[in-house]
Amino acid sequence: MIFDIDFSFILVKLLSAFIILLVYIKISGISSLAPSNASDAIGNMVIGAMVGETIMNDSVSNLESIVIVVFWAALILFVRYMKSHSNIISRVLDGRRVQLMKQGVILPGNFSRSQIGLSDFQITLHQQGINNLHEIEDIWLEPNGRLTVEKKGEKDYAIPIILSGLVQKDNLAVIKKDEQWLEEQLQINGYKDVDDVFYAEWVDDK
């Protein structure tokens, strides 16, 4: 019966969980509210389920609730830290962008690899105001599941080649350059090492 519930016990756990989640969001950044990749989405989903389960479960003490939530939050923050310092870990956890159309031509093999259905693909394009494929030059499926679309005649999108100090080798391959070229360009612009650069992009052939 509802009158058998110890609301003071639940209230303490609820307040504890609220404080922990507030600190977690502040530390991890506002992006945790709108996850942009698979690992963030899983982290938020699980931490939400944990909070709900530990709050309503009388067999879980306040201390146990705090330890469980803190442990998971710490794990997610650690994973995010590792991803920001390693392209390999980021690719393993979140995948990499996949090109679905190149110079106006559909790439069926990449559709199959990405498990993207043509009907869902077309619906997504229509939602972006694109009526037919003849308008499109290139399409990329991003790790967060969204489409980056470059229309014919449009100015090329900027391609990140350094993100948070990490060289984006896949994007270098897209522009047909290598790391040696990148290092030479950085030196020309007065940077001794890739680690000195937080962000660099390739746009308009420069």
CSV table of C-alpha atoms in Angstrom, one decimal:
chain,number,residue,atom,x,y,z
A,1,MET,CA,0.0,0.0,0.0
A,2,ILE,CA,1.1,3.6,-0.7
A,3,PHE,CA,1.0,4.4,3.1
A,4,ASP,CA,3.7,1.8,3.7
A,5,ILE,CA,6.2,3.8,1.6
A,6,ASP,CA,8.9,5.7,3.6
A,7,PHE,CA,8.7,9.0,1.7
A,8,SER,CA,11.5,10.6,3.8
A,9,PHE,CA,13.8,7.8,2.7
A,10,ILE,CA,12.9,8.3,-0.9
A,11,LEU,CA,13.2,12.1,-0.6
A,12,VAL,CA,16.8,11.8,0.7
A,13,LYS,CA,17.8,9.6,-2.2
A,14,LEU,CA,16.0,11.8,-4.6
A,15,LEU,CA,17.9,14.9,-3.4
A,16,SER,CA,21.2,13.0,-3.4
A,17,ALA,CA,20.6,11.9,-7.0
A,18,PHE,CA,19.6,15.4,-8.1
A,19,ILE,CA,22.8,16.8,-6.7
A,20,ILE,CA,25.0,14.1,-8.3
A,21,LEU,CA,23.4,14.5,-11.7
A,22,LEU,CA,23.7,18.3,-11.5
A,23,VAL,CA,27.4,18.0,-10.7
A,24,TYR,CA,27.7,15.4,-13.5
A,25,ILE,CA,26.2,17.8,-16.1
A,26,LYS,CA,28.3,20.7,-14.9
A,27,ILE,CA,31.5,18.6,-15.2
A,28,SER,CA,30.7,16.9,-18.5
A,29,GLY,CA,29.3,20.0,-20.2
A,30,ILE,CA,25.9,21.0,-21.5
A,31,SER,CA,26.3,18.6,-24.5
A,32,SER,CA,25.4,15.7,-22.1
A,33,LEU,CA,21.8,17.0,-22.3
A,34,ALA,CA,21.8,16.6,-26.1
A,35,PRO,CA,24.0,13.6,-26.8
A,36,SER,CA,25.8,13.7,-30.1
A,37,ASN,CA,27.1,10.1,-30.2
A,38,ALA,CA,26.3,6.6,-29.2
A,39,SER,CA,28.3,6.5,-26.0
A,40,ASP,CA,26.8,9.7,-24.6
A,41,ALA,CA,23.3,8.5,-25.4
A,42,ILE,CA,23.9,5.2,-23.7
A,43,GLY,CA,25.5,6.9,-20.7
A,44,ASN,CA,22.5,9.3,-20.2
A,45,MET,CA,20.0,6.5,-20.7
A,46,VAL,CA,21.6,4.2,-18.1
A,47,ILE,CA,22.2,6.9,-15.5
A,48,GLY,CA,18.6,7.9,-15.8
A,49,ALA,CA,17.4,4.3,-15.3
A,50,MET,CA,19.8,3.9,-12.4
A,51,VAL,CA,18.5,6.9,-10.6
A,52,GLY,CA,14.9,5.8,-11.0
A,53,GLU,CA,15.6,2.3,-9.9
A,54,THR,CA,17.7,3.2,-6.8
A,55,ILE,CA,15.2,5.8,-5.7
A,56,MET,CA,12.2,3.5,-5.7
A,57,ASN,CA,13.9,0.4,-4.4
A,58,ASP,CA,13.7,0.3,-0.6
A,59,SER,CA,16.3,-2.4,-0.5
A,60,VAL,CA,19.0,0.0,-1.8
A,61,SER,CA,20.3,2.3,0.9
A,62,ASN,CA,21.1,6.0,0.4
A,63,LEU,CA,24.8,5.3,0.4
A,64,GLU,CA,24.5,2.5,-2.1
A,65,SER,CA,22.4,4.8,-4.3
A,66,ILE,CA,25.1,7.5,-4.2
A,67,VAL,CA,27.9,5.0,-4.9
A,68,ILE,CA,26.1,3.4,-7.9
A,69,VAL,CA,25.3,6.7,-9.5
A,70,VAL,CA,28.7,8.3,-8.8
A,71,PHE,CA,30.5,5.2,-10.2
A,72,TRP,CA,28.5,5.3,-13.5
A,73,ALA,CA,28.9,9.0,-13.9
A,74,ALA,CA,32.7,8.7,-13.3
A,75,LEU,CA,32.9,5.9,-15.9
A,76,ILE,CA,31.1,8.0,-18.5
A,77,LEU,CA,33.3,11.0,-17.8
A,78,PHE,CA,36.4,8.8,-18.1
A,79,VAL,CA,35.2,7.4,-21.4
A,80,ARG,CA,34.6,10.9,-22.8
A,81,TYR,CA,38.0,11.9,-21.7
A,82,MET,CA,39.6,8.9,-23.4
A,83,LYS,CA,37.7,9.6,-26.6
A,84,SER,CA,38.9,13.2,-26.7
A,85,HIS,CA,42.5,12.0,-26.5
A,86,SER,CA,42.3,9.0,-28.8
A,87,ASN,CA,40.9,8.8,-32.3
A,88,ILE,CA,41.0,5.0,-32.1
A,89,ILE,CA,38.8,4.8,-28.9
A,90,SER,CA,36.4,7.4,-30.4
A,91,ARG,CA,36.0,5.3,-33.6
A,92,VAL,CA,35.5,2.1,-31.7
A,93,LEU,CA,32.8,3.6,-29.4
A,94,ASP,CA,31.0,6.0,-31.7
A,95,GLY,CA,32.0,4.8,-35.2
A,96,ARG,CA,33.1,7.1,-38.0
A,97,ARG,CA,31.4,9.2,-40.7
A,98,VAL,CA,30.4,7.3,-43.8
A,99,GLN,CA,29.9,8.7,-47.3
A,100,LEU,CA,26.6,7.7,-48.8
A,101,MET,CA,26.8,9.8,-52.0
A,102,LYS,CA,29.9,11.0,-53.8
A,103,GLN,CA,29.8,13.5,-56.7
A,104,GLY,CA,26.1,12.8,-57.2
A,105,VAL,CA,26.4,9.0,-57.2
A,106,ILE,CA,24.9,6.7,-54.5
A,107,LEU,CA,27.3,4.3,-52.8
A,108,PRO,CA,25.2,1.2,-52.2
A,109,GLY,CA,28.0,-0.6,-50.3
A,110,ASN,CA,28.1,2.1,-47.7
A,111,PHE,CA,24.3,2.0,-47.4
A,112,SER,CA,24.5,-1.7,-46.6
A,113,ARG,CA,27.4,-1.2,-44.2
A,114,SER,CA,25.6,1.5,-42.3
A,115,GLN,CA,22.3,-0.4,-42.4
A,116,ILE,CA,20.4,2.6,-43.8
A,117,GLY,CA,17.2,2.0,-45.6
A,118,LEU,CA,16.5,4.1,-48.7
A,119,SER,CA,13.0,5.0,-47.5
A,120,ASP,CA,14.3,6.4,-44.2
A,121,PHE,CA,17.1,8.1,-46.2
A,122,GLN,CA,14.7,9.9,-48.5
A,123,ILE,CA,12.4,10.9,-45.6
A,124,THR,CA,15.3,12.5,-43.8
A,125,LEU,CA,16.3,14.4,-47.0
A,126,HIS,CA,12.7,15.6,-47.5
A,127,GLN,CA,12.7,16.9,-43.9
A,128,GLN,CA,15.7,18.9,-44.8
A,129,GLY,CA,13.9,20.4,-47.7
A,130,ILE,CA,15.6,18.3,-50.4
A,131,ASN,CA,13.2,17.1,-53.0
A,132,ASN,CA,15.3,14.8,-55.2
A,133,LEU,CA,18.8,13.3,-55.3
A,134,HIS,CA,19.8,15.3,-58.4
A,135,GLU,CA,20.3,18.3,-56.1
A,136,ILE,CA,23.0,16.6,-54.1
A,137,GLU,CA,26.7,16.4,-54.7
A,138,ASP,CA,27.9,14.6,-51.5
A,139,ILE,CA,26.2,13.1,-48.4
A,140,TRP,CA,27.9,11.9,-45.2
A,141,LEU,CA,26.3,9.9,-42.4
A,142,GLU,CA,27.7,11.3,-39.2
A,143,PRO,CA,28.5,9.2,-36.1
A,144,ASN,CA,25.4,10.8,-34.4
A,145,GLY,CA,23.1,9.4,-37.1
A,146,ARG,CA,22.6,12.8,-38.8
A,147,LEU,CA,23.2,13.5,-42.5
A,148,THR,CA,25.6,16.2,-43.7
A,149,VAL,CA,24.4,17.2,-47.2
A,150,GLU,CA,26.3,19.2,-49.8
A,151,LYS,CA,24.2,20.4,-52.7
A,152,LYS,CA,25.5,20.9,-56.2
A,153,GLY,CA,26.8,24.4,-56.7
A,154,GLU,CA,27.0,25.1,-53.0
A,155,LYS,CA,30.1,26.3,-51.3
A,156,ASP,CA,32.1,23.3,-50.0
A,157,TYR,CA,31.7,22.4,-46.3
A,158,ALA,CA,34.7,23.0,-44.1
A,159,ILE,CA,36.5,19.7,-43.3
A,160,PRO,CA,38.0,19.5,-39.8
A,161,ILE,CA,41.6,18.1,-40.0
A,162,ILE,CA,42.5,18.7,-36.4
A,163,LEU,CA,39.9,18.4,-33.5
A,164,SER,CA,40.9,19.1,-29.9
A,165,GLY,CA,44.5,18.5,-30.9
A,166,LEU,CA,43.9,15.2,-32.7
A,167,VAL,CA,44.7,14.7,-36.4
A,168,GLN,CA,41.6,13.5,-38.3
A,169,LYS,CA,43.2,11.0,-40.6
A,170,ASP,CA,40.0,10.0,-42.3
A,171,ASN,CA,39.3,13.7,-43.3
A,172,LEU,CA,42.9,14.1,-44.5
A,173,ALA,CA,42.3,11.1,-46.8
A,174,VAL,CA,39.2,12.9,-48.1
A,175,ILE,CA,41.2,15.9,-49.2
A,176,LYS,CA,44.0,13.6,-50.5
A,177,LYS,CA,46.6,14.9,-48.0
A,178,ASP,CA,48.7,13.2,-45.4
A,179,GLU,CA,50.1,14.0,-41.9
A,180,GLN,CA,53.5,15.1,-43.3
A,181,TRP,CA,51.7,17.7,-45.5
A,182,LEU,CA,49.7,18.8,-42.4
A,183,GLU,CA,52.9,19.2,-40.3
A,184,GLU,CA,54.5,21.2,-43.1
A,185,GLN,CA,51.5,23.5,-43.3
A,186,LEU,CA,51.4,24.0,-39.6
A,187,GLN,CA,55.1,25.0,-39.6
A,188,ILE,CA,54.5,27.5,-42.4
A,189,ASN,CA,51.8,29.1,-40.2
A,190,GLY,CA,54.1,29.3,-37.2
A,191,TYR,CA,53.1,26.1,-35.3
A,192,LYS,CA,55.8,23.7,-34.3
A,193,ASP,CA,53.6,20.8,-33.4
A,194,VAL,CA,50.1,19.4,-33.9
A,195,ASP,CA,49.6,19.5,-30.1
A,196,ASP,CA,49.8,23.3,-30.3
A,197,VAL,CA,46.6,23.4,-32.4
A,198,PHE,CA,43.1,23.0,-30.9
A,199,TYR,CA,41.2,23.2,-34.2
A,200,ALA,CA,42.1,23.4,-37.9
A,201,GLU,CA,39.9,23.0,-41.0
A,202,TRP,CA,40.3,22.7,-44.8
A,203,VAL,CA,38.0,24.9,-46.8
A,204,ASP,CA,38.2,26.6,-50.2
A,205,ASP,CA,41.4,24.6,-50.9
A,206,LYS,CA,43.3,26.2,-48.1
